[in-house]
Amino acid sequence: MTTYAPQEAAARTGVSIDTLRYYERIGLIDDVPRTTGGQRVYRDDHLNWLGVLTCLRRSGMPVREMRRYAELARDGEATEDERLRILEEHREAVLASMAELRQALRVVDEKINWYRSRRSA
Amino acid sequence: MTTYAPQEAAARTGVSIDTLRYYERIGLIDDVPRTTGGQRVYRDDHLNWLGVLTCLRRSGMPVREMRRYAELARDGEATEDERLRILEEHREAVLASMAELRQALRVVDEKINWYRSRRSA
DNA sequence: CGTTGACCTGGAGCGCACTCCAGGTTGCAC
DNA sequence: GTGCAACCTGGAGTGCGCTCCAGGTCAACG
């Protein structure tokens, strides 16, 4: 069973060590096992879970909601419907963001073309 | 020449009155003309400029950079190349965000399907 | 002329998501 | 066993983009 020191876990997830601790403190990650001396030891399932978190985070889910999701995940199968609902809602939010970006892109492209045509004139 | 009181300007741009003042204070908007009593009077060109700002803002341009852009715009034609450069750079940033969202969406969709298949099982 | 709601200013406060720090401990390498 | 980097904790600090507030002024209406 592969294990990872904090630095290694940070490198593999793209999340800083401080943020790893922060995520643990606020309950986004379950308490991470320790060495006898108290140093954290991450495992593959931690990294996988962190992968899910960063995906949600990067797509704009607020930490508050990720927390709710994490909490439900901790509570087992009975919460699967609720978790599905959260993801479906998030999916809509992501689609909305994408639509907003697409629209902004159109405007930006227009302006870019305007500047370019000015330059070549 | 149509004019707009702050409330009206806010309503038409989707930007709060406080934010309008804030944008002016930090130099995103030129000093807005006033009544003799000192109350702001917005005009169509203000609203149009605010449209550009909100578009840039919503697509993730940091205020710092919008400020730079506004500053250049104030300085006239000579800065058009630089403004074009900023927009081209922003365009790339927007495309990158969209790509990130698309990728997140794929993961979210996968998880949604997983939950759905569990439910129907 | 009085009322009332919109507006003014400067500055403080807020929520978010980290990030950094001091002062101390651990653990591996030599 | 000594050195030294990596790690620990609790708590303070940061940057961003607003948002709110107190205490006062303005403007349109009846």
XYZ file of C-alpha atoms (C1' of nucleotides) in Angstrom:
302
model
C 0.000 0.000 0.000
C 1.675 3.153 -1.225
C 1.959 6.014 1.203
C 2.843 9.646 0.676
C 4.503 12.221 2.891
C 2.830 15.633 2.854
C 5.237 17.040 0.308
C 4.682 14.123 -2.014
C 0.929 14.354 -1.630
C 1.065 18.056 -2.380
C 3.155 17.491 -5.480
C 0.812 14.814 -6.769
C -2.400 16.696 -6.178
C -1.257 20.173 -7.042
C -2.530 21.369 -3.678
C -0.132 23.077 -1.291
C 0.787 21.487 2.022
C -0.841 24.349 3.849
C -4.004 23.832 1.879
C -3.940 20.106 2.594
C -3.894 20.875 6.294
C -6.538 23.535 5.818
C -8.809 21.104 3.964
C -8.373 18.585 6.734
C -9.084 21.162 9.423
C -12.326 22.306 7.845
C -13.481 18.783 7.202
C -12.978 18.422 3.470
C -10.673 15.501 4.143
C -11.076 12.913 6.860
C -8.442 12.914 9.550
C -5.285 11.712 7.880
C -3.412 8.842 9.562
C -0.149 9.726 11.289
C 3.201 8.222 12.067
C 3.866 7.527 15.744
C 5.503 10.915 15.798
C 2.400 12.632 14.505
C 3.366 13.289 10.891
C 0.715 12.817 8.244
C 0.728 9.829 5.939
C -1.462 10.071 2.875
C -2.676 7.102 0.849
C -4.026 6.636 -2.654
C -7.597 7.077 -1.608
C -6.679 10.439 -0.130
C -5.133 11.487 -3.404
C -8.171 10.291 -5.319
C -10.498 12.183 -3.059
C -8.305 15.257 -3.416
C -8.614 14.825 -7.156
C -12.385 15.051 -6.843
C -12.084 18.070 -4.564
C -9.789 19.992 -6.879
C -12.049 19.209 -9.780
C -15.058 20.594 -7.936
C -13.070 23.506 -6.643
C -11.648 24.480 -10.018
C -15.064 24.344 -11.538
C -16.214 26.884 -9.001
C -17.930 24.936 -6.266
C -17.676 26.957 -3.063
C -15.801 25.324 -0.201
C -18.967 25.474 1.884
C -20.725 23.167 -0.542
C -17.757 20.862 -0.955
C -17.855 20.515 2.795
C -21.462 19.473 2.673
C -20.610 16.949 -0.010
C -17.683 15.611 2.008
C -19.838 15.316 5.081
C -22.447 13.333 3.176
C -19.795 11.099 1.672
C -18.589 10.345 5.179
C -22.087 9.351 6.215
C -22.273 6.472 3.750
C -24.682 5.085 1.206
C -27.823 6.584 2.667
C -26.749 10.004 1.437
C -26.193 9.068 -2.174
C -29.356 10.709 -3.427
C -28.403 13.954 -1.803
C -24.893 13.765 -3.207
C -26.306 13.132 -6.658
C -28.514 16.182 -6.252
C -25.511 18.319 -5.309
C -23.580 17.158 -8.339
C -26.518 17.719 -10.667
C -26.864 21.223 -9.322
C -23.174 21.808 -9.721
C -23.349 20.540 -13.255
C -25.886 23.247 -14.050
C -23.650 25.841 -12.439
C -20.712 24.696 -14.555
C -22.798 24.856 -17.720
C -23.888 28.366 -16.771
C -20.297 29.455 -16.246
C -19.329 28.020 -19.585
C -22.147 29.884 -21.276
C -21.042 33.108 -19.610
C -17.487 32.555 -20.768
C -18.620 31.818 -24.296
C -20.546 35.042 -24.403
C -17.647 37.041 -22.999
C -15.378 35.407 -25.536
C -17.587 36.648 -28.335
C -17.333 40.197 -27.070
C -13.594 39.942 -26.560
C -13.148 38.526 -30.037
C -15.138 41.386 -31.488
C -12.978 43.909 -29.737
C -9.831 42.112 -30.800
C -10.967 42.233 -34.395
C -11.740 45.904 -34.061
C -8.260 46.637 -32.762
C -6.685 44.511 -35.469
C -8.563 46.231 -38.236
C -7.536 49.589 -36.825
C -3.938 48.530 -36.813
C -3.894 47.329 -40.373
C -5.652 50.491 -41.572
C -28.616 62.917 -24.866
C -30.002 60.409 -22.423
C -28.761 60.574 -18.859
C -29.075 58.131 -15.999
C -29.219 58.614 -12.252
C -27.082 56.168 -10.286
C -29.973 53.861 -9.564
C -30.919 53.724 -13.214
C -27.334 53.145 -14.267
C -27.052 50.347 -11.719
C -30.237 48.724 -12.954
C -29.147 48.873 -16.567
C -25.655 47.540 -16.033
C -26.338 44.981 -13.338
C -23.670 46.597 -11.200
C -24.585 47.873 -7.741
C -24.442 51.587 -6.947
C -21.718 50.922 -4.421
C -19.738 49.072 -7.030
C -20.222 51.891 -9.524
C -18.676 54.276 -7.018
C -15.967 51.776 -6.221
C -15.108 51.366 -9.907
C -14.893 55.108 -10.257
C -12.739 55.457 -7.160
C -10.200 52.917 -8.323
C -10.081 54.350 -11.819
C -12.036 51.778 -13.799
C -14.423 54.530 -14.838
C -13.481 58.105 -15.580
C -14.835 60.716 -13.223
C -18.551 60.782 -13.808
C -20.133 64.215 -14.455
C -22.237 65.645 -11.651
C -25.261 67.826 -11.153
C -24.555 71.204 -9.571
C -25.400 69.517 -6.298
C -22.752 66.871 -6.842
C -24.890 63.867 -7.778
C -23.630 61.608 -10.505
C -25.107 61.651 -13.981
C -24.262 58.699 -16.186
C -24.526 58.713 -19.973
C -24.747 56.017 -22.631
C -21.027 55.836 -23.109
C -20.646 55.125 -19.396
C -23.111 52.283 -19.671
C -21.351 50.912 -22.729
C -18.000 51.030 -20.998
C -19.528 49.337 -17.970
C -20.772 46.651 -20.325
C -17.214 46.005 -21.410
C -16.024 45.992 -17.803
C -18.618 43.497 -16.630
C -17.844 41.294 -19.579
C -14.155 41.279 -18.714
C -14.888 40.876 -15.039
C -17.281 37.967 -15.480
C -14.805 36.228 -17.666
C -12.287 36.412 -14.859
C -10.071 39.355 -15.640
C -8.653 40.632 -12.350
C -9.573 44.195 -11.441
C -5.880 45.078 -11.479
C -5.687 44.279 -15.180
C -8.974 45.944 -16.019
C -7.503 49.007 -14.391
C -4.500 48.855 -16.643
C -6.780 48.489 -19.631
C -8.916 51.451 -18.530
C -5.821 53.541 -17.999
C -4.598 52.764 -21.501
C -8.009 53.506 -22.961
C -7.882 56.917 -21.304
C -4.530 57.596 -22.876
C -5.867 57.421 -26.421
C -4.972 55.831 -29.718
C -1.288 55.404 -29.029
C -2.056 52.601 -26.607
C -4.149 50.495 -28.950
C -1.447 47.922 -29.552
C -1.047 47.376 -25.859
C -4.794 47.113 -25.352
C -4.973 44.563 -28.137
C -2.232 42.601 -26.451
C -4.154 42.604 -23.169
C -7.300 41.357 -24.868
C -5.436 38.656 -26.736
C -3.924 37.495 -23.492
C -7.280 37.563 -21.801
C -8.727 35.576 -24.660
C -6.234 32.820 -23.954
C -7.128 32.930 -20.277
C -10.802 32.573 -21.114
C -10.117 29.628 -23.388
C -8.080 28.020 -20.632
C -10.906 28.473 -18.131
C -13.342 26.956 -20.578
C -11.083 23.976 -21.076
C -10.799 23.531 -17.333
C -14.571 23.662 -16.974
C -15.035 21.154 -19.772
C -12.698 18.758 -18.079
C -14.390 19.206 -14.713
C -17.727 18.674 -16.390
C -16.569 15.337 -17.717
C -15.603 14.204 -14.226
C -18.839 15.480 -12.730
C -20.853 13.740 -15.417
C -19.049 10.508 -14.713
C -19.834 10.737 -11.046
C -23.432 11.633 -11.756
C -23.771 8.564 -13.921
C -22.215 6.463 -11.243
C -24.711 7.681 -8.658
C -27.591 7.182 -11.074
C -26.613 3.639 -11.874
C -26.341 2.904 -8.170
C -29.783 4.233 -7.603
C -31.419 2.212 -10.311
C -29.661 -0.935 -9.159
C -41.483 75.441 2.592
C -41.391 70.717 4.347
C -40.991 66.003 3.524
C -38.934 62.119 1.729
C -36.214 59.198 -0.844
C -32.152 59.142 -3.444
C -27.568 60.510 -3.186
C -22.943 62.094 -1.217
C -18.116 61.000 1.266
C -14.516 58.521 3.698
C -13.631 54.758 5.808
C -14.596 50.391 8.083
C -16.076 45.646 7.491
C -16.882 41.272 5.187
C -16.566 36.566 3.092
C -13.755 33.716 0.735
C -9.910 30.700 0.194
C -6.057 30.337 1.289
C -1.055 31.446 3.092
C 2.290 32.469 6.396
C 4.441 32.439 10.848
C 6.709 31.290 15.402
C 8.207 28.108 18.152
C 8.754 23.538 18.717
C 9.209 18.210 17.180
C 10.387 14.299 14.139
C 12.934 11.297 11.403
C 16.331 10.033 8.119
C 21.276 10.315 6.594
C 25.716 10.302 7.860
C 24.297 10.957 18.174
C 24.281 14.944 15.389
C 22.698 17.642 11.772
C 19.065 19.248 9.119
C 15.175 19.275 6.297
C 10.595 18.266 6.702
C 6.956 18.350 9.659
C 3.773 19.794 13.610
C 0.153 23.298 15.919
C -2.736 27.322 16.622
C -3.478 31.430 15.176
C -2.630 35.636 12.622
C -2.314 37.769 8.077
C -3.316 38.420 3.056
C -5.526 39.745 -1.348
C -9.552 40.170 -3.687
C -13.782 42.395 -4.790
C -16.904 44.225 -3.149
C -20.526 45.938 0.599
C -22.065 48.551 4.364
C -22.294 52.435 7.411
C -22.773 57.083 9.673
C -23.678 61.434 9.180
C -24.811 64.703 6.156
C -26.743 66.881 1.407
C -29.803 67.166 -2.697
C -33.913 67.347 -5.562
C -38.531 66.712 -6.866
C -43.222 66.946 -5.279
C -47.344 68.779 -3.085
